[in-house]
Each structure stands twice: as C-alpha cells, then as structure tokens.
mmCIF file of N, CA and C in Angstrom:
data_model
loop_
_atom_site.group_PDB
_atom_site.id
_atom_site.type_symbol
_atom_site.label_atom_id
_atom_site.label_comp_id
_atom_site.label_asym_id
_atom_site.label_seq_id
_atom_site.Cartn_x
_atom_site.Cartn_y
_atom_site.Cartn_z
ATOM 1 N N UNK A 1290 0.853 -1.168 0.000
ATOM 2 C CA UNK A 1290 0.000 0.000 0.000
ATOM 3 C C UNK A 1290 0.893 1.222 0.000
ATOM 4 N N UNK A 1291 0.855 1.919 -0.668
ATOM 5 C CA UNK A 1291 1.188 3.349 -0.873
ATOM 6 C C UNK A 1291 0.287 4.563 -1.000
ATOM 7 N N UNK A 1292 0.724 5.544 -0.851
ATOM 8 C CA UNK A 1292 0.027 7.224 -1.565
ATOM 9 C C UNK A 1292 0.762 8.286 -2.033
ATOM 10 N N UNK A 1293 0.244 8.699 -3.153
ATOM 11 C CA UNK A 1293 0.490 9.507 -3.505
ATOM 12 C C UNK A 1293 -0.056 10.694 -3.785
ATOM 13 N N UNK A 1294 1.580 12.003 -4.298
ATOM 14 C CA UNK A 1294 0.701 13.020 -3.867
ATOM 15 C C UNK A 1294 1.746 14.368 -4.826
ATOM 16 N N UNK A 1295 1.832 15.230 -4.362
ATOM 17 C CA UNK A 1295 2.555 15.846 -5.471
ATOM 18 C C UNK A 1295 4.039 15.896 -5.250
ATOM 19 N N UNK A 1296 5.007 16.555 -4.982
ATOM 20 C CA UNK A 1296 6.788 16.303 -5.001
ATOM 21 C C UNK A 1296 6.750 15.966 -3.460
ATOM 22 N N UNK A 1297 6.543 16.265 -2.264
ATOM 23 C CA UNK A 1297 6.511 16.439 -1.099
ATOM 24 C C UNK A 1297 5.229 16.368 -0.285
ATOM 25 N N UNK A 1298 5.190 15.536 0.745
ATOM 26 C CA UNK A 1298 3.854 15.339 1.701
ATOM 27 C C UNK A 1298 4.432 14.688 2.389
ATOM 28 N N UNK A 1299 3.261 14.769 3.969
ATOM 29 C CA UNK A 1299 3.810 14.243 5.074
ATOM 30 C C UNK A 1299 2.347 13.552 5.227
ATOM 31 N N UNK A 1300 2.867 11.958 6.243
ATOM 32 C CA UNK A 1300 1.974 11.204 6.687
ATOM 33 C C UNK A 1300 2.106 11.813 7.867
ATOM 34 N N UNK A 1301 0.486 12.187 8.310
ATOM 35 C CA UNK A 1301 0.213 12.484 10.012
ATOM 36 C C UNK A 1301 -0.463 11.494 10.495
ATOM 37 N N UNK A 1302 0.236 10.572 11.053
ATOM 38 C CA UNK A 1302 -0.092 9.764 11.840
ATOM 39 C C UNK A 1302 -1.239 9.623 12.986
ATOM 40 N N UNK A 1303 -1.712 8.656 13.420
ATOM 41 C CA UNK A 1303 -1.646 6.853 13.235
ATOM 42 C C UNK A 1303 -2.115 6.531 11.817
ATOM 43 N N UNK A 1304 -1.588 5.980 11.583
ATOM 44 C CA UNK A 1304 -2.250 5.044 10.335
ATOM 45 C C UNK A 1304 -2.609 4.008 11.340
ATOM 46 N N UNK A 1305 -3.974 3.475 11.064
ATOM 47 C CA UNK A 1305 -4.781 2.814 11.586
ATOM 48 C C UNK A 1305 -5.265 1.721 10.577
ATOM 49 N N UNK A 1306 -5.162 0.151 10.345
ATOM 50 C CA UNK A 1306 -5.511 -0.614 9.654
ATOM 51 C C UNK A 1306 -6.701 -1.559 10.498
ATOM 52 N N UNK A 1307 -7.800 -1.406 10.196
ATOM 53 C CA UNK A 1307 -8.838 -2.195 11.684
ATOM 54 C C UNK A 1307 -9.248 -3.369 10.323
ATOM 55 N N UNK A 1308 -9.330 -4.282 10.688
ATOM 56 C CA UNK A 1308 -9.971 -5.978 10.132
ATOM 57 C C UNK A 1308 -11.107 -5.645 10.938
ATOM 58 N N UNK A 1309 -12.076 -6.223 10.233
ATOM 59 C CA UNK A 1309 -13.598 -6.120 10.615
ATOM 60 C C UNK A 1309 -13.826 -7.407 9.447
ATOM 61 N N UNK A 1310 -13.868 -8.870 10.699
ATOM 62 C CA UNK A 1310 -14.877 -9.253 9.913
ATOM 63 C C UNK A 1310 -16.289 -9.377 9.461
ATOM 64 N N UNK A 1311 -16.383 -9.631 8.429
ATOM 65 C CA UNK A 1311 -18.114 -9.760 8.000
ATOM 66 C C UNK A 1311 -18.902 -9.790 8.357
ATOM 67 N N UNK A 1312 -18.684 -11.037 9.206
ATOM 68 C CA UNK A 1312 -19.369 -12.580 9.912
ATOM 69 C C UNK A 1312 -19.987 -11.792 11.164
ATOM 70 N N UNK A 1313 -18.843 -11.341 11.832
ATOM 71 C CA UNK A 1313 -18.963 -10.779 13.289
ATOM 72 C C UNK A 1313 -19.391 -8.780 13.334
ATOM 73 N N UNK A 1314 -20.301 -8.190 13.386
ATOM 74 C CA UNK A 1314 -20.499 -7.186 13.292
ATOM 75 C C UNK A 1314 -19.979 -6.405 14.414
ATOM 76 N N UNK A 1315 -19.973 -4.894 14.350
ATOM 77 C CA UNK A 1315 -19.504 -4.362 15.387
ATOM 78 C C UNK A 1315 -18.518 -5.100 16.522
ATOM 79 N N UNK A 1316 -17.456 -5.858 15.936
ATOM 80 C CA UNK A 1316 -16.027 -6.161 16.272
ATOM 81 C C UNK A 1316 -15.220 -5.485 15.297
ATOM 82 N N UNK A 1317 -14.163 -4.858 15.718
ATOM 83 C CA UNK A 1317 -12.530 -4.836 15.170
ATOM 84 C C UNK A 1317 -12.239 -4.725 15.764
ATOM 85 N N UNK A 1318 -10.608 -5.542 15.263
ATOM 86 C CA UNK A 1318 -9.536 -5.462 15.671
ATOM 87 C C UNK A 1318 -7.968 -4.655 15.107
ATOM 88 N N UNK A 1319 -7.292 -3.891 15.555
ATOM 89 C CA UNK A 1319 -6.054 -2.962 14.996
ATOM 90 C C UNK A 1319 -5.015 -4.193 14.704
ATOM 91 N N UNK A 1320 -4.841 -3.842 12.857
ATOM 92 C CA UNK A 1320 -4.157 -5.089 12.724
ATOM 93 C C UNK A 1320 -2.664 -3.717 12.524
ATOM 94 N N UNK A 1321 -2.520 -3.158 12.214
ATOM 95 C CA UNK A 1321 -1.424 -2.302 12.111
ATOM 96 C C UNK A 1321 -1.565 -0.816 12.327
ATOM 97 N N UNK A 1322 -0.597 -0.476 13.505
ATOM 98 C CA UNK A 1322 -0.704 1.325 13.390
ATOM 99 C C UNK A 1322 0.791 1.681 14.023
ATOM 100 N N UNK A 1323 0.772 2.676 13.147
ATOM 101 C CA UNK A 1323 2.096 3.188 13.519
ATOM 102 C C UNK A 1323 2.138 4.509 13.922
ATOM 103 N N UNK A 1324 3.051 5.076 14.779
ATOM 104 C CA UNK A 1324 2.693 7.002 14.939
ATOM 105 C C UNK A 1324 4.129 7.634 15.090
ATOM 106 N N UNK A 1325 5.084 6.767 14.411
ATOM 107 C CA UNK A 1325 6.453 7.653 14.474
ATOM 108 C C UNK A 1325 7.199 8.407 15.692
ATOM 109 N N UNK A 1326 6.208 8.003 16.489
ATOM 110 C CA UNK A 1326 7.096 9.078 17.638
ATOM 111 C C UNK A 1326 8.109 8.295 18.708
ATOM 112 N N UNK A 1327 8.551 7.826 18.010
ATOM 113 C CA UNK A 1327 10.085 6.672 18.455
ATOM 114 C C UNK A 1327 11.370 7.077 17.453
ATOM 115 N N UNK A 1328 10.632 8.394 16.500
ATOM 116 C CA UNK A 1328 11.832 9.241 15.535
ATOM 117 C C UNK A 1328 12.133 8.058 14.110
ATOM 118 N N UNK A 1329 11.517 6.755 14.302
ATOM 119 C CA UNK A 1329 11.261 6.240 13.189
ATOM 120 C C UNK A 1329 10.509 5.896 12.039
ATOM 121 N N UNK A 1330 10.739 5.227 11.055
ATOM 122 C CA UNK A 1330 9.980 5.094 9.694
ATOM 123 C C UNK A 1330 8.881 4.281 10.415
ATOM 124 N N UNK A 1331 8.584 3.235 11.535
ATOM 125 C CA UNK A 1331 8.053 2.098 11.529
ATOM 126 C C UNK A 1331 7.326 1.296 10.661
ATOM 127 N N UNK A 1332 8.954 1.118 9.947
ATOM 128 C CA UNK A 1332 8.105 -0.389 8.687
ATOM 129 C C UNK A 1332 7.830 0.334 7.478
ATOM 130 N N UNK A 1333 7.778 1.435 7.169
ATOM 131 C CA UNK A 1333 7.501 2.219 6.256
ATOM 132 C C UNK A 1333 8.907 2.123 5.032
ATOM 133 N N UNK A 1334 8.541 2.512 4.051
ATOM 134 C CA UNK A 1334 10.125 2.548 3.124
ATOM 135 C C UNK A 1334 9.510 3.094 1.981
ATOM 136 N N UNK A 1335 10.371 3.541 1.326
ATOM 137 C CA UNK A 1335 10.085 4.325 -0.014
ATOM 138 C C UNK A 1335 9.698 3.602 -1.262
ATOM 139 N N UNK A 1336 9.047 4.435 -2.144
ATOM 140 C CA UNK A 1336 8.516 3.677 -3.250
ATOM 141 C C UNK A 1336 9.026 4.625 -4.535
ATOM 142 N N UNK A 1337 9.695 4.357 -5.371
ATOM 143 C CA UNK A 1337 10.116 5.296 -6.356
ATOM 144 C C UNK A 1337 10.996 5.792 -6.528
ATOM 145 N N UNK A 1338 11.906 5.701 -7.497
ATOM 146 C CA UNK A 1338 13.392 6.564 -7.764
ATOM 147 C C UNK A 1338 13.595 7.924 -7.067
ATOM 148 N N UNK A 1339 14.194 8.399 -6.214
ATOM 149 C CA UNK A 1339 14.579 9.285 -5.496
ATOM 150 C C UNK A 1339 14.137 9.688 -4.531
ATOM 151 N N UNK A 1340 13.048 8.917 -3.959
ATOM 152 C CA UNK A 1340 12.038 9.272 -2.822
ATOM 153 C C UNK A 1340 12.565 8.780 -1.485
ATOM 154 N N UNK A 1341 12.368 9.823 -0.505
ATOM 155 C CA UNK A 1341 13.188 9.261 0.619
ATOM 156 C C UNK A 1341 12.321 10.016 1.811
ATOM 157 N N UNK A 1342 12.296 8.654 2.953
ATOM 158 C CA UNK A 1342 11.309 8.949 4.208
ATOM 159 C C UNK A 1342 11.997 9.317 5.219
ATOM 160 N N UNK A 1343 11.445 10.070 6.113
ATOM 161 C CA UNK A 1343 12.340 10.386 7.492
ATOM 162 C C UNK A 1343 10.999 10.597 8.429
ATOM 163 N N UNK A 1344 11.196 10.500 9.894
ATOM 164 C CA UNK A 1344 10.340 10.935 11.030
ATOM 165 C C UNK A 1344 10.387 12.230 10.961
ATOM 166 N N UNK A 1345 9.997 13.264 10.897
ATOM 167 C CA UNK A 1345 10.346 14.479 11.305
ATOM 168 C C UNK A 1345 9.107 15.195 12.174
ATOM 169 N N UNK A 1346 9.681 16.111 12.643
ATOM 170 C CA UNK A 1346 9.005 17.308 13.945
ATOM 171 C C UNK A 1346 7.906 18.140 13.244
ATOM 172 N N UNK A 1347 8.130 18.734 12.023
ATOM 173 C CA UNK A 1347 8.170 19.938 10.887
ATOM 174 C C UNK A 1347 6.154 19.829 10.936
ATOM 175 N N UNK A 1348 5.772 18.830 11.107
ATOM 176 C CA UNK A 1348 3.894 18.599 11.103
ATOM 177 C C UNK A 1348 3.740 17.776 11.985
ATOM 178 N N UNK A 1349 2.490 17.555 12.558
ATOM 179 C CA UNK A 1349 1.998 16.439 12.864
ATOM 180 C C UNK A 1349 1.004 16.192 13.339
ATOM 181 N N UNK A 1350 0.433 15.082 13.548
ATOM 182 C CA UNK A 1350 -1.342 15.042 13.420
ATOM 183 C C UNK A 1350 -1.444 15.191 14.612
ATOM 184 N N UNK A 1351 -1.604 14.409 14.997
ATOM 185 C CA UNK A 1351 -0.878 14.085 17.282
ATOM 186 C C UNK A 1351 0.662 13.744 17.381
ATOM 187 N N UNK A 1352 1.042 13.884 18.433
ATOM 188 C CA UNK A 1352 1.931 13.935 19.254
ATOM 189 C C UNK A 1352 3.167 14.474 18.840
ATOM 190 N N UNK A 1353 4.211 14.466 18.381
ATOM 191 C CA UNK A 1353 5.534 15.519 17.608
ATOM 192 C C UNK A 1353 5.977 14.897 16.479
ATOM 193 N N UNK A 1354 5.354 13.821 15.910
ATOM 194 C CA UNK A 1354 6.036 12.923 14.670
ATOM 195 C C UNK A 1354 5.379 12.380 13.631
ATOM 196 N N UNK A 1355 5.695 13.021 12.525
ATOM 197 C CA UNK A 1355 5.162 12.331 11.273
ATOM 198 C C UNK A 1355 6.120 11.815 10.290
ATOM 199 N N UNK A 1356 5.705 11.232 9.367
ATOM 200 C CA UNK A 1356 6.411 10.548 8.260
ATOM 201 C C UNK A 1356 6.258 11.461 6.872
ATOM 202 N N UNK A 1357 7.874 12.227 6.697
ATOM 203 C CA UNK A 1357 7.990 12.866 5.557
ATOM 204 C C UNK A 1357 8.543 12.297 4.679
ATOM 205 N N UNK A 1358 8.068 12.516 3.261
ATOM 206 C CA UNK A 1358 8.301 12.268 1.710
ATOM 207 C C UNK A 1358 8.685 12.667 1.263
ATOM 208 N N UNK A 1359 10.071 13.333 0.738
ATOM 209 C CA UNK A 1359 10.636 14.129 -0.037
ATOM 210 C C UNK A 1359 11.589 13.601 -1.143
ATOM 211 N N UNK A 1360 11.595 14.608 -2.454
ATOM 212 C CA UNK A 1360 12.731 13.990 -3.242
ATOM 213 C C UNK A 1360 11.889 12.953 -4.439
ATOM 214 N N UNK A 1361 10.437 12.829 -4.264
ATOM 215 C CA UNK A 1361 9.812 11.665 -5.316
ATOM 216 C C UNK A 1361 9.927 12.535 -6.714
ATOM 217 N N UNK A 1362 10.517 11.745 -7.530
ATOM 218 C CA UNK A 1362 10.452 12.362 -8.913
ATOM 219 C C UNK A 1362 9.546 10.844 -9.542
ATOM 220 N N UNK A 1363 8.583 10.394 -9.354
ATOM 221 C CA UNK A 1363 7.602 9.739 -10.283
ATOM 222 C C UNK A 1363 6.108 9.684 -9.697
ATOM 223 N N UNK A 1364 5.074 10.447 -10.417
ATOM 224 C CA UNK A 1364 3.556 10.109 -9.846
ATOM 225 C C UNK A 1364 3.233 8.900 -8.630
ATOM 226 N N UNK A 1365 4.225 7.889 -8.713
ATOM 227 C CA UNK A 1365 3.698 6.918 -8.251
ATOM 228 C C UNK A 1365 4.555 6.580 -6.718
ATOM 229 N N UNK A 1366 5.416 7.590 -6.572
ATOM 230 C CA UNK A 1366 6.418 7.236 -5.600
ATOM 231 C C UNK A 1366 5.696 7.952 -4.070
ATOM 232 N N UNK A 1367 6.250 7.611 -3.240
ATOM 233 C CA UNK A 1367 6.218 7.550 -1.936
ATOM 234 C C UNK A 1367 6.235 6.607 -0.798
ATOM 235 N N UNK A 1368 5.270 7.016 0.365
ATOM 236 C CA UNK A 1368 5.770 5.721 1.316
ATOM 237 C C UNK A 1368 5.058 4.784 0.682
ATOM 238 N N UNK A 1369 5.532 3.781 1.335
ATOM 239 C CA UNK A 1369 4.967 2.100 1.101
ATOM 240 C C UNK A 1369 4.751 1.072 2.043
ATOM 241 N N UNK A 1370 4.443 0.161 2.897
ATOM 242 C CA UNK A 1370 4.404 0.134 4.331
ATOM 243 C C UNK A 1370 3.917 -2.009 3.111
ATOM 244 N N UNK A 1371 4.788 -3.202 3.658
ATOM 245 C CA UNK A 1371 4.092 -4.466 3.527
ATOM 246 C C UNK A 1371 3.350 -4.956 4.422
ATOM 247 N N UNK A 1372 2.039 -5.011 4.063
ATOM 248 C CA UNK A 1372 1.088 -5.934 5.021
ATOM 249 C C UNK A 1372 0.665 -7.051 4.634
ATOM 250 N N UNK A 1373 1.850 -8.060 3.233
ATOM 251 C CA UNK A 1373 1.333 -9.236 3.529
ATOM 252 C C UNK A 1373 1.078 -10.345 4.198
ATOM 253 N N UNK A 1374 1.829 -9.758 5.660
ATOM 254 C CA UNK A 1374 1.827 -10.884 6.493
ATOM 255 C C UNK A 1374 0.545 -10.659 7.444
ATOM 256 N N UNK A 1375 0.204 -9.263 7.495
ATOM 257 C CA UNK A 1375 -1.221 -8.879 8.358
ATOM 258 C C UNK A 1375 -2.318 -9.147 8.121
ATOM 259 N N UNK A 1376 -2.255 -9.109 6.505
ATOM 260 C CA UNK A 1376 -3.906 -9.203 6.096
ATOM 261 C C UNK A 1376 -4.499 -10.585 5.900
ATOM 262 N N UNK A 1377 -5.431 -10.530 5.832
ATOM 263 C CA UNK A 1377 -5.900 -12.578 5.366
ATOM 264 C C UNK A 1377 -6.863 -12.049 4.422
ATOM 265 N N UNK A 1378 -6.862 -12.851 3.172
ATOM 266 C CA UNK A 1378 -7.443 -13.047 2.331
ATOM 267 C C UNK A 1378 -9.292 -12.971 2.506
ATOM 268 N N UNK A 1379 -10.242 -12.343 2.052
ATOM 269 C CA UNK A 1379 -11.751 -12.300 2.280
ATOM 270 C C UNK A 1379 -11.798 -11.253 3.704
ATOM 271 N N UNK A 1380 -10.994 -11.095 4.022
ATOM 272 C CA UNK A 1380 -11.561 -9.788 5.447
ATOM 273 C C UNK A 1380 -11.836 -8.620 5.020
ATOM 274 N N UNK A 1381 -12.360 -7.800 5.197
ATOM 275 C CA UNK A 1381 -12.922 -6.335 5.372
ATOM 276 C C UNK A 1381 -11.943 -5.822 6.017
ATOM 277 N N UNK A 1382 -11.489 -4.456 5.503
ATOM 278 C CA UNK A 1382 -10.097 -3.766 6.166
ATOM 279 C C UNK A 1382 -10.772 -2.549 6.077
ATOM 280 N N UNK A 1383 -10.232 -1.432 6.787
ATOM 281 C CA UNK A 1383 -10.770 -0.072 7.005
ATOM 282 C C UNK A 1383 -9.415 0.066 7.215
ATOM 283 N N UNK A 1384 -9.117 1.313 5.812
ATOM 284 C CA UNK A 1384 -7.846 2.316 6.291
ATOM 285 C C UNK A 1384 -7.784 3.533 6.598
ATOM 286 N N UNK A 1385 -7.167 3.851 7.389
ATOM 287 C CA UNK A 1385 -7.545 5.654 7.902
ATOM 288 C C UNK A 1385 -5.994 6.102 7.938
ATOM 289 N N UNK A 1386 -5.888 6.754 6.982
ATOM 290 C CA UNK A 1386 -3.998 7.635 7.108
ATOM 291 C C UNK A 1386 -4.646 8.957 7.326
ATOM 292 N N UNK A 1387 -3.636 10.072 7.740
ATOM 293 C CA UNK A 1387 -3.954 11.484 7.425
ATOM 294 C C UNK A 1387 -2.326 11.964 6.981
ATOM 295 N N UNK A 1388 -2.876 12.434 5.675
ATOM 296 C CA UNK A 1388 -1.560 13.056 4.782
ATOM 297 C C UNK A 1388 -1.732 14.673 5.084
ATOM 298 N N UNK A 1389 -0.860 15.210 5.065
ATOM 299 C CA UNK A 1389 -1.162 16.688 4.840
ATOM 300 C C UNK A 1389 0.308 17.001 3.536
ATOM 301 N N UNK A 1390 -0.119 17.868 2.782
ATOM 302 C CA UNK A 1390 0.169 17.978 1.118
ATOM 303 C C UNK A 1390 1.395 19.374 1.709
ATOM 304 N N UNK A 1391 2.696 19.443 0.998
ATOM 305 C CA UNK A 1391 3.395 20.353 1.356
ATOM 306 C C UNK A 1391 2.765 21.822 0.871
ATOM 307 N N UNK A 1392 3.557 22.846 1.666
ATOM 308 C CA UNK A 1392 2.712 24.089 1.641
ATOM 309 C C UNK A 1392 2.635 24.521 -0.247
ATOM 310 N N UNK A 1393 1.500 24.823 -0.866
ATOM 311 C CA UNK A 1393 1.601 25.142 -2.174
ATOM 312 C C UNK A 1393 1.191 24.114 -2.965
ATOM 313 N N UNK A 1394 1.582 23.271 -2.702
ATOM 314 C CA UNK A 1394 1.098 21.478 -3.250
ATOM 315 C C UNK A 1394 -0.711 21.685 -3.256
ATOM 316 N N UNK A 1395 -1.070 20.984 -4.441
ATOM 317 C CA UNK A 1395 -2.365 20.785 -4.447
ATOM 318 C C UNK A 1395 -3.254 19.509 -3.605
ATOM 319 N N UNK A 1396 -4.544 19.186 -3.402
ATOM 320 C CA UNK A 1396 -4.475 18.485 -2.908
ATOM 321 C C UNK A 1396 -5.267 17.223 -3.188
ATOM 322 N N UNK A 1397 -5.312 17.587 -4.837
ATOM 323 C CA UNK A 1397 -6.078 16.776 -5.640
ATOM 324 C C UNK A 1397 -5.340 15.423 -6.353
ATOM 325 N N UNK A 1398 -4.191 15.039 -6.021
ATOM 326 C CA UNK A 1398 -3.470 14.101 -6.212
ATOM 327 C C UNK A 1398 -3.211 12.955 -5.844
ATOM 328 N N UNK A 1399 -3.902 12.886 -4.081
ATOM 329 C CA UNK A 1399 -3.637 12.083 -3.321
ATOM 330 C C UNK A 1399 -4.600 10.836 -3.754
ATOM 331 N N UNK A 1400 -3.784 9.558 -3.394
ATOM 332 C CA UNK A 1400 -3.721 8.435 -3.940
ATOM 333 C C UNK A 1400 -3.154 7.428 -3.111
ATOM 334 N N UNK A 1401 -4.512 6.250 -2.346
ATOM 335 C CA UNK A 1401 -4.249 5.051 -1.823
ATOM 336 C C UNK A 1401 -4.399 3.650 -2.243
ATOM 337 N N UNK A 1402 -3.200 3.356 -2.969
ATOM 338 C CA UNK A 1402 -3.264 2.105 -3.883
ATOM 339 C C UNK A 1402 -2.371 1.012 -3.570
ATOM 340 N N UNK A 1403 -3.624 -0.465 -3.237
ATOM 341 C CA UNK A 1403 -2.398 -1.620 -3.111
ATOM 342 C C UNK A 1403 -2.502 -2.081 -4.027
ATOM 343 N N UNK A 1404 -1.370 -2.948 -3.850
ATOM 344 C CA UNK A 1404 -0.592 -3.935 -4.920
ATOM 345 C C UNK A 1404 -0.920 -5.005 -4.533
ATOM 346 N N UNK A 1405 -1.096 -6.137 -5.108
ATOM 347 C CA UNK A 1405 -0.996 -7.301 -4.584
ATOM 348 C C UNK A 1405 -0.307 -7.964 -6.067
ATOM 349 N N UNK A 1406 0.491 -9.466 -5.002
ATOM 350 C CA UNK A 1406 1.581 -9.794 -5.923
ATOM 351 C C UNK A 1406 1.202 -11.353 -6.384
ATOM 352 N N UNK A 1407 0.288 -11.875 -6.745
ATOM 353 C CA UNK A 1407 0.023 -13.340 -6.972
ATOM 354 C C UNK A 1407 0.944 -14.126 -8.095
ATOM 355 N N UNK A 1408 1.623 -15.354 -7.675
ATOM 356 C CA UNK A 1408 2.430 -15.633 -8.752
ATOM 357 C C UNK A 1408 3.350 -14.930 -9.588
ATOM 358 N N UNK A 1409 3.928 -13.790 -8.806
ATOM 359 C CA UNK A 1409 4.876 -13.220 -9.600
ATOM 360 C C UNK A 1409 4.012 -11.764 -10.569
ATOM 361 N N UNK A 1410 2.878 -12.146 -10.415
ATOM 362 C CA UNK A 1410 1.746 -10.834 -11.115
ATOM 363 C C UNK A 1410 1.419 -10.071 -10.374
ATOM 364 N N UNK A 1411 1.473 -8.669 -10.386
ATOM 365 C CA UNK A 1411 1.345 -7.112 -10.122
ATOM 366 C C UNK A 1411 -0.087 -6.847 -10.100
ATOM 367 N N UNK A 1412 -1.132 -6.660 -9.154
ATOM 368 C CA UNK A 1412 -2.385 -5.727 -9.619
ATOM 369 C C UNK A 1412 -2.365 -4.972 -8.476
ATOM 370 N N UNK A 1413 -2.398 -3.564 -9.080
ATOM 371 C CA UNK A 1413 -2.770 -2.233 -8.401
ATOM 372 C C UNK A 1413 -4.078 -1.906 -7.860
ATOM 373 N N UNK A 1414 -4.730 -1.937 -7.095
ATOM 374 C CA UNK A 1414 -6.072 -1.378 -6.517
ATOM 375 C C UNK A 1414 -6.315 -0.450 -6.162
ATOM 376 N N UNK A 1415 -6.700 0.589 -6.675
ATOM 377 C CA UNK A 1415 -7.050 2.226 -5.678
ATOM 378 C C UNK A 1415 -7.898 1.665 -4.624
ATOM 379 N N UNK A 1416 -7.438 1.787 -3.349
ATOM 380 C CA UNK A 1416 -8.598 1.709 -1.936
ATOM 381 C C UNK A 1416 -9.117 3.259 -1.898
ATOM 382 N N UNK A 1417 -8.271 4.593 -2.356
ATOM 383 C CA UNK A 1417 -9.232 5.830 -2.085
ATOM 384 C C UNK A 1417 -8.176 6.673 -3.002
ATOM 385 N N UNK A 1418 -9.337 7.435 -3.626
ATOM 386 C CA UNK A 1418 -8.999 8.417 -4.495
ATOM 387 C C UNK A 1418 -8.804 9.583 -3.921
ATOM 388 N N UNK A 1419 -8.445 10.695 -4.761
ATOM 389 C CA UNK A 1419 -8.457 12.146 -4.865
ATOM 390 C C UNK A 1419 -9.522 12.486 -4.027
ATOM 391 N N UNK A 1420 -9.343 13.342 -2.783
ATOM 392 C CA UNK A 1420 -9.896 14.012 -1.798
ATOM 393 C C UNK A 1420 -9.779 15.498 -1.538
ATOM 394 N N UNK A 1421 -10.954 15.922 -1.615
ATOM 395 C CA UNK A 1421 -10.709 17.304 -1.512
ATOM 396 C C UNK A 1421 -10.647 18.343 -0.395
#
C-alpha cells in the first residue's frame, strides 16, 4: 500500500488498519498502526526513484512525529508500508492515514493504492482516491 501526492507530503499519523470481519459485526480489531514518535519510519520505506522517508518534527497530526516524503520524482512514488503478512485473504479492512500535502502542493493528487503480488503478477487497486 502506498500514496500519492505531489513532489513532497507528510503522513500524520496513526495510520490505523482495523480488520472487521463480516461474519462478526460491530467487532474490530487494529491489525497495524504506527505514529512515528520513536523518531522512526516504523516499517515504512520508499517507493520510487529518489524518494526518501524520514520521522520528522516539521507537522503532525498528534503527538511531535510524522512521516515525511521528499525527493519523489515519479507520480507513483512515496511511502509504502508491507502488510502481507497482516492481512488474510476475504476480510474487510478499514484504512484511515492522514496526509497533509506540502505548503503550495495541491491536494487533488492524493492516492491510496495496493498492490498485490500473486504468482509473480502485479495488480494495483485504488482503496481511495483524490480528496478534496
């Protein structure tokens, strides 16, 4: 899973991944969240020729730490975070990130798309589009 967005953006943390199964209503459970304020990527890594992540002070949603993006020279680059070991196949997932777009940056770009890798084959999924 990645997003994208225009040259520069910051993830304001928690990213929050809740499994909700089907079956069982009004249950979830937090299968992944991270909030940077340990000054690290947690698990996070870059996606795209020149794109590079750091914790930094500079925004943040709560507490003093978010995950900055700087340096992406391709539409498609930024963070990237693997959850194939979290997710199970047929569950219901709810994702909640909060990006905030660098100052001047538009904010019609942003883009939450997984990948999944079956047999060596690539398919891209938008989970959420362009938000205004």
């Amino acid at each position: 899973m990645w997003c994208r967005s225009g040259r520069r953006f910051t993830f304001c943390l928690p990213l929050v991944l809740i499994a909700v199964s089907a079956c069982m209503p009004a249950t979830a459970q937090v299968v992944v969240s991270t909030n940077f304020e340990d000054a690290q990527t947690d698990g996070w890594i870059p996606r795209g020729t020149g794109t590079t992540l750091s914790a930094s002070t500079n925004q943040a949603n709560t507490g003093s730490y978010s995950l900055l993006a700087t340096g992406r020279t391709q539409s498609f680059g930024g963070p990237s975070i693997d959850l194939s070991s979290s997710l199970t196949r047929g569950q219901l997932y709810i994702f909640t990130i909060y990006v905030r777009m660098a100052e001047g940056e538009a904010n019609d770009s942003i883009k939450m798309t997984m990948q999944s890798t079956i047999n060596g084959s690539n398919t891209f999924n938008t989970v959420s589009g362009p938000q205004a």
